[in-house]
Amino acid sequence: MTEFPITDNDGLVQSTCETDEVLRLLADASRRRVVVSLENCESNWIHREQLAQRLGVPHEDETISGWERDLHHIHLPLLEDMGLIEYDSQEGMIRHYRCERLSDILTAVDPQ
């Protein structure tokens, strides 16, 4: 399988991912929203609560506390296992890295 680099803001490779891993990760619609929100951050750092607020705003049937719970227990651990983020669960801080393959697939799946 082909591996794709996951880089920080300075372009340094932090880890790699494979296409199958990316596709498994993006199979979940909620996780796609999480990744898009992280990619749209001005900084590569965000607090879990801020991310939950961004995700909870456009959909009235979802709560910010529900998002924060799902982020902490489901989405962020998966993203961290793949190497796309570093997550300090005690402080709630998330450092996001970039993967061009992930961005390409997101654009192809959901062009908005």
Short mmCIF file of N, CA and C in Angstrom, two decimals:
data_model
loop_
_atom_site.label_atom_id
_atom_site.label_comp_id
_atom_site.label_asym_id
_atom_site.label_seq_id
_atom_site.Cartn_x
_atom_site.Cartn_y
_atom_site.Cartn_z
N MET A 1 0.83 -1.19 0.00
CA MET A 1 0.00 0.00 0.00
C MET A 1 0.87 1.25 0.00
N THR A 2 0.35 2.29 -0.56
CA THR A 2 1.04 3.57 -0.59
C THR A 2 0.82 4.31 0.72
N GLU A 3 1.89 4.88 1.26
CA GLU A 3 1.79 5.67 2.47
C GLU A 3 1.87 7.14 2.11
N PHE A 4 1.09 7.96 2.83
CA PHE A 4 1.05 9.39 2.59
C PHE A 4 1.49 10.11 3.85
N PRO A 5 2.25 11.20 3.69
CA PRO A 5 2.77 11.89 4.86
C PRO A 5 1.70 12.69 5.60
N ILE A 6 1.83 12.73 6.91
CA ILE A 6 1.05 13.59 7.78
C ILE A 6 2.05 14.60 8.32
N THR A 7 1.82 15.89 8.03
CA THR A 7 2.83 16.91 8.32
C THR A 7 2.33 17.97 9.30
N ASP A 8 3.28 18.63 9.96
CA ASP A 8 2.93 19.76 10.82
C ASP A 8 2.95 21.04 9.98
N ASN A 9 2.75 22.18 10.63
CA ASN A 9 2.70 23.46 9.91
C ASN A 9 4.01 23.82 9.23
N ASP A 10 5.11 23.27 9.71
CA ASP A 10 6.42 23.53 9.11
C ASP A 10 6.76 22.57 7.99
N GLY A 11 5.85 21.66 7.69
CA GLY A 11 6.07 20.69 6.62
C GLY A 11 6.86 19.46 7.06
N LEU A 12 7.14 19.34 8.35
CA LEU A 12 7.86 18.18 8.85
C LEU A 12 6.91 16.99 8.97
N VAL A 13 7.34 15.85 8.47
CA VAL A 13 6.51 14.64 8.51
C VAL A 13 6.44 14.12 9.94
N GLN A 14 5.23 14.00 10.48
CA GLN A 14 5.00 13.50 11.83
C GLN A 14 4.71 12.00 11.83
N SER A 15 4.03 11.54 10.80
CA SER A 15 3.72 10.13 10.63
C SER A 15 3.23 9.92 9.20
N THR A 16 2.75 8.72 8.92
CA THR A 16 2.20 8.44 7.60
C THR A 16 0.87 7.71 7.76
N CYS A 17 0.09 7.69 6.69
CA CYS A 17 -1.16 6.95 6.69
C CYS A 17 -1.33 6.28 5.33
N GLU A 18 -2.17 5.26 5.31
CA GLU A 18 -2.48 4.56 4.07
C GLU A 18 -3.90 4.90 3.64
N THR A 19 -4.15 4.75 2.35
CA THR A 19 -5.47 5.08 1.80
C THR A 19 -6.58 4.33 2.52
N ASP A 20 -6.40 3.04 2.79
CA ASP A 20 -7.44 2.27 3.47
C ASP A 20 -7.75 2.82 4.85
N GLU A 21 -6.71 3.27 5.57
CA GLU A 21 -6.93 3.86 6.90
C GLU A 21 -7.75 5.14 6.79
N VAL A 22 -7.42 5.96 5.80
CA VAL A 22 -8.14 7.22 5.60
C VAL A 22 -9.60 6.95 5.26
N LEU A 23 -9.83 5.98 4.39
CA LEU A 23 -11.21 5.66 4.00
C LEU A 23 -12.02 5.13 5.19
N ARG A 24 -11.41 4.29 6.02
CA ARG A 24 -12.10 3.80 7.23
C ARG A 24 -12.43 4.96 8.17
N LEU A 25 -11.49 5.85 8.33
CA LEU A 25 -11.67 7.00 9.21
C LEU A 25 -12.82 7.88 8.72
N LEU A 26 -12.87 8.11 7.42
CA LEU A 26 -13.86 9.02 6.85
C LEU A 26 -15.20 8.36 6.52
N ALA A 27 -15.33 7.08 6.82
CA ALA A 27 -16.60 6.39 6.58
C ALA A 27 -17.71 6.93 7.48
N ASP A 28 -17.35 7.51 8.60
CA ASP A 28 -18.31 8.04 9.56
C ASP A 28 -18.55 9.53 9.27
N ALA A 29 -19.81 9.92 9.05
CA ALA A 29 -20.15 11.31 8.70
C ALA A 29 -19.77 12.29 9.81
N SER A 30 -19.96 11.90 11.05
CA SER A 30 -19.59 12.79 12.16
C SER A 30 -18.09 13.05 12.17
N ARG A 31 -17.32 12.00 11.92
CA ARG A 31 -15.87 12.16 11.92
C ARG A 31 -15.42 13.02 10.75
N ARG A 32 -16.12 12.92 9.62
CA ARG A 32 -15.80 13.81 8.49
C ARG A 32 -15.99 15.27 8.91
N ARG A 33 -17.06 15.54 9.65
CA ARG A 33 -17.29 16.91 10.14
C ARG A 33 -16.18 17.35 11.08
N VAL A 34 -15.71 16.44 11.93
CA VAL A 34 -14.63 16.76 12.86
C VAL A 34 -13.37 17.13 12.07
N VAL A 35 -13.02 16.31 11.10
CA VAL A 35 -11.81 16.54 10.31
C VAL A 35 -11.92 17.85 9.54
N VAL A 36 -13.06 18.12 8.93
CA VAL A 36 -13.25 19.38 8.21
C VAL A 36 -13.10 20.57 9.16
N SER A 37 -13.69 20.48 10.34
CA SER A 37 -13.56 21.56 11.32
C SER A 37 -12.11 21.78 11.72
N LEU A 38 -11.38 20.69 11.93
CA LEU A 38 -9.96 20.84 12.28
C LEU A 38 -9.17 21.46 11.14
N GLU A 39 -9.47 21.05 9.91
CA GLU A 39 -8.75 21.60 8.76
C GLU A 39 -9.06 23.08 8.55
N ASN A 40 -10.23 23.53 8.99
CA ASN A 40 -10.62 24.92 8.81
C ASN A 40 -10.16 25.83 9.94
N CYS A 41 -9.48 25.29 10.94
CA CYS A 41 -8.96 26.10 12.04
C CYS A 41 -7.81 26.98 11.53
N GLU A 42 -7.77 28.23 12.02
CA GLU A 42 -6.67 29.12 11.64
C GLU A 42 -5.35 28.63 12.22
N SER A 43 -5.40 28.07 13.39
CA SER A 43 -4.22 27.56 14.08
C SER A 43 -4.24 26.04 14.04
N ASN A 44 -3.12 25.41 14.34
CA ASN A 44 -3.14 23.96 14.40
C ASN A 44 -3.43 23.47 15.82
N TRP A 45 -3.81 24.39 16.73
CA TRP A 45 -4.20 24.06 18.10
C TRP A 45 -5.64 24.49 18.33
N ILE A 46 -6.40 23.66 19.03
CA ILE A 46 -7.77 24.02 19.40
C ILE A 46 -8.13 23.23 20.67
N HIS A 47 -8.96 23.82 21.48
CA HIS A 47 -9.44 23.14 22.68
C HIS A 47 -10.66 22.30 22.31
N ARG A 48 -10.80 21.14 22.97
CA ARG A 48 -11.91 20.23 22.69
C ARG A 48 -13.26 20.95 22.81
N GLU A 49 -13.41 21.80 23.80
CA GLU A 49 -14.68 22.53 23.98
C GLU A 49 -14.97 23.46 22.81
N GLN A 50 -13.94 24.15 22.30
CA GLN A 50 -14.12 25.02 21.14
C GLN A 50 -14.54 24.22 19.91
N LEU A 51 -13.89 23.07 19.73
CA LEU A 51 -14.24 22.22 18.59
C LEU A 51 -15.68 21.73 18.72
N ALA A 52 -16.09 21.34 19.91
CA ALA A 52 -17.46 20.89 20.14
C ALA A 52 -18.45 22.01 19.84
N GLN A 53 -18.10 23.23 20.20
CA GLN A 53 -18.98 24.37 19.91
C GLN A 53 -19.12 24.58 18.41
N ARG A 54 -18.03 24.48 17.68
CA ARG A 54 -18.09 24.61 16.22
C ARG A 54 -18.97 23.54 15.60
N LEU A 55 -18.87 22.33 16.12
CA LEU A 55 -19.62 21.21 15.55
C LEU A 55 -21.09 21.25 15.96
N GLY A 56 -21.41 21.76 17.12
CA GLY A 56 -22.78 21.77 17.62
C GLY A 56 -23.64 22.89 17.09
N VAL A 57 -23.02 23.94 16.58
CA VAL A 57 -23.76 25.12 16.14
C VAL A 57 -24.68 24.88 14.95
N PRO A 58 -24.22 24.28 13.85
CA PRO A 58 -25.08 24.20 12.67
C PRO A 58 -26.23 23.19 12.77
N HIS A 59 -26.21 22.32 13.76
CA HIS A 59 -27.24 21.29 13.85
C HIS A 59 -27.93 21.37 15.20
N GLU A 60 -29.16 21.86 15.18
CA GLU A 60 -29.90 22.09 16.43
C GLU A 60 -30.22 20.81 17.19
N ASP A 61 -30.27 19.67 16.50
CA ASP A 61 -30.62 18.42 17.18
C ASP A 61 -29.43 17.82 17.93
N GLU A 62 -28.25 18.42 17.81
CA GLU A 62 -27.06 17.95 18.50
C GLU A 62 -26.67 18.94 19.59
N THR A 63 -26.13 18.43 20.69
CA THR A 63 -25.73 19.32 21.77
C THR A 63 -24.21 19.43 21.81
N ILE A 64 -23.76 20.53 22.35
CA ILE A 64 -22.32 20.74 22.48
C ILE A 64 -21.75 19.72 23.45
N SER A 65 -22.46 19.43 24.54
CA SER A 65 -21.96 18.45 25.50
C SER A 65 -21.91 17.04 24.88
N GLY A 66 -22.87 16.74 24.01
CA GLY A 66 -22.85 15.45 23.30
C GLY A 66 -21.65 15.36 22.38
N TRP A 67 -21.35 16.45 21.68
CA TRP A 67 -20.18 16.47 20.81
C TRP A 67 -18.90 16.34 21.62
N GLU A 68 -18.85 17.05 22.75
CA GLU A 68 -17.64 16.99 23.56
C GLU A 68 -17.39 15.57 24.07
N ARG A 69 -18.45 14.90 24.47
CA ARG A 69 -18.35 13.50 24.92
C ARG A 69 -17.88 12.60 23.78
N ASP A 70 -18.51 12.73 22.62
CA ASP A 70 -18.13 11.90 21.47
C ASP A 70 -16.71 12.19 20.99
N LEU A 71 -16.33 13.46 21.03
CA LEU A 71 -14.96 13.80 20.66
C LEU A 71 -13.97 13.10 21.58
N HIS A 72 -14.21 13.22 22.89
CA HIS A 72 -13.28 12.68 23.88
C HIS A 72 -13.19 11.15 23.83
N HIS A 73 -14.32 10.48 23.67
CA HIS A 73 -14.34 9.03 23.77
C HIS A 73 -14.20 8.29 22.43
N ILE A 74 -14.56 8.95 21.33
CA ILE A 74 -14.59 8.24 20.04
C ILE A 74 -13.65 8.87 19.01
N HIS A 75 -14.00 10.07 18.58
CA HIS A 75 -13.35 10.66 17.41
C HIS A 75 -11.88 11.03 17.64
N LEU A 76 -11.59 11.73 18.73
CA LEU A 76 -10.20 12.16 18.95
C LEU A 76 -9.25 10.99 19.16
N PRO A 77 -9.63 9.95 19.92
CA PRO A 77 -8.72 8.81 20.03
C PRO A 77 -8.42 8.15 18.67
N LEU A 78 -9.42 8.06 17.81
CA LEU A 78 -9.19 7.46 16.49
C LEU A 78 -8.26 8.34 15.65
N LEU A 79 -8.47 9.64 15.69
CA LEU A 79 -7.61 10.55 14.94
C LEU A 79 -6.18 10.52 15.49
N GLU A 80 -6.05 10.39 16.81
CA GLU A 80 -4.72 10.31 17.41
C GLU A 80 -4.03 9.00 17.04
N ASP A 81 -4.76 7.90 17.07
CA ASP A 81 -4.18 6.60 16.69
C ASP A 81 -3.65 6.63 15.26
N MET A 82 -4.30 7.39 14.40
CA MET A 82 -3.88 7.48 13.01
C MET A 82 -2.72 8.46 12.83
N GLY A 83 -2.47 9.29 13.83
CA GLY A 83 -1.37 10.25 13.74
C GLY A 83 -1.76 11.61 13.22
N LEU A 84 -3.07 11.85 13.07
CA LEU A 84 -3.53 13.14 12.54
C LEU A 84 -3.59 14.23 13.61
N ILE A 85 -3.63 13.84 14.87
CA ILE A 85 -3.66 14.81 15.95
C ILE A 85 -2.81 14.31 17.12
N GLU A 86 -2.49 15.23 18.00
CA GLU A 86 -2.01 14.92 19.34
C GLU A 86 -3.12 15.44 20.25
N TYR A 87 -3.54 14.63 21.20
CA TYR A 87 -4.67 15.00 22.05
C TYR A 87 -4.28 14.85 23.51
N ASP A 88 -4.32 15.95 24.24
CA ASP A 88 -4.09 15.94 25.68
C ASP A 88 -5.47 15.87 26.34
N SER A 89 -5.87 14.68 26.73
CA SER A 89 -7.23 14.49 27.26
C SER A 89 -7.43 15.18 28.60
N GLN A 90 -6.36 15.38 29.37
CA GLN A 90 -6.48 16.08 30.65
C GLN A 90 -6.78 17.56 30.45
N GLU A 91 -6.04 18.19 29.55
CA GLU A 91 -6.20 19.62 29.29
C GLU A 91 -7.26 19.90 28.21
N GLY A 92 -7.57 18.89 27.42
CA GLY A 92 -8.54 19.07 26.34
C GLY A 92 -7.97 19.73 25.10
N MET A 93 -6.64 19.82 25.01
CA MET A 93 -6.01 20.48 23.87
C MET A 93 -5.74 19.48 22.74
N ILE A 94 -5.96 19.96 21.53
CA ILE A 94 -5.78 19.16 20.32
C ILE A 94 -4.81 19.88 19.40
N ARG A 95 -3.79 19.17 18.96
CA ARG A 95 -2.88 19.69 17.94
C ARG A 95 -3.15 18.90 16.67
N HIS A 96 -3.46 19.61 15.61
CA HIS A 96 -3.87 18.99 14.35
C HIS A 96 -2.74 19.02 13.34
N TYR A 97 -2.56 17.90 12.63
CA TYR A 97 -1.59 17.80 11.54
C TYR A 97 -2.35 17.66 10.22
N ARG A 98 -1.65 17.80 9.14
CA ARG A 98 -2.28 17.77 7.81
C ARG A 98 -1.85 16.55 7.00
N CYS A 99 -2.80 16.06 6.21
CA CYS A 99 -2.52 14.98 5.27
C CYS A 99 -3.24 15.33 3.97
N GLU A 100 -2.47 15.55 2.91
CA GLU A 100 -3.07 15.95 1.64
C GLU A 100 -4.04 14.90 1.12
N ARG A 101 -3.72 13.61 1.29
CA ARG A 101 -4.60 12.54 0.82
C ARG A 101 -5.97 12.65 1.50
N LEU A 102 -5.97 12.92 2.79
CA LEU A 102 -7.21 13.08 3.54
C LEU A 102 -8.03 14.24 2.97
N SER A 103 -7.38 15.36 2.71
CA SER A 103 -8.06 16.53 2.15
C SER A 103 -8.62 16.22 0.77
N ASP A 104 -7.85 15.50 -0.05
CA ASP A 104 -8.30 15.14 -1.39
C ASP A 104 -9.56 14.28 -1.33
N ILE A 105 -9.55 13.30 -0.45
CA ILE A 105 -10.70 12.40 -0.33
C ILE A 105 -11.92 13.14 0.20
N LEU A 106 -11.72 14.02 1.18
CA LEU A 106 -12.84 14.82 1.70
C LEU A 106 -13.46 15.66 0.60
N THR A 107 -12.62 16.28 -0.21
CA THR A 107 -13.11 17.10 -1.32
C THR A 107 -13.90 16.27 -2.32
N ALA A 108 -13.42 15.07 -2.60
CA ALA A 108 -14.11 14.20 -3.55
C ALA A 108 -15.45 13.70 -3.00
N VAL A 109 -15.49 13.41 -1.70
CA VAL A 109 -16.71 12.88 -1.08
C VAL A 109 -17.75 13.96 -0.86
N ASP A 110 -17.30 15.14 -0.39
CA ASP A 110 -18.22 16.22 -0.06
C ASP A 110 -17.58 17.54 -0.46
N PRO A 111 -17.82 18.00 -1.68
CA PRO A 111 -17.14 19.19 -2.20
C PRO A 111 -17.43 20.49 -1.45
N GLN A 112 -18.46 20.54 -0.58
CA GLN A 112 -18.74 21.77 0.17
C GLN A 112 -17.64 21.95 1.16
#
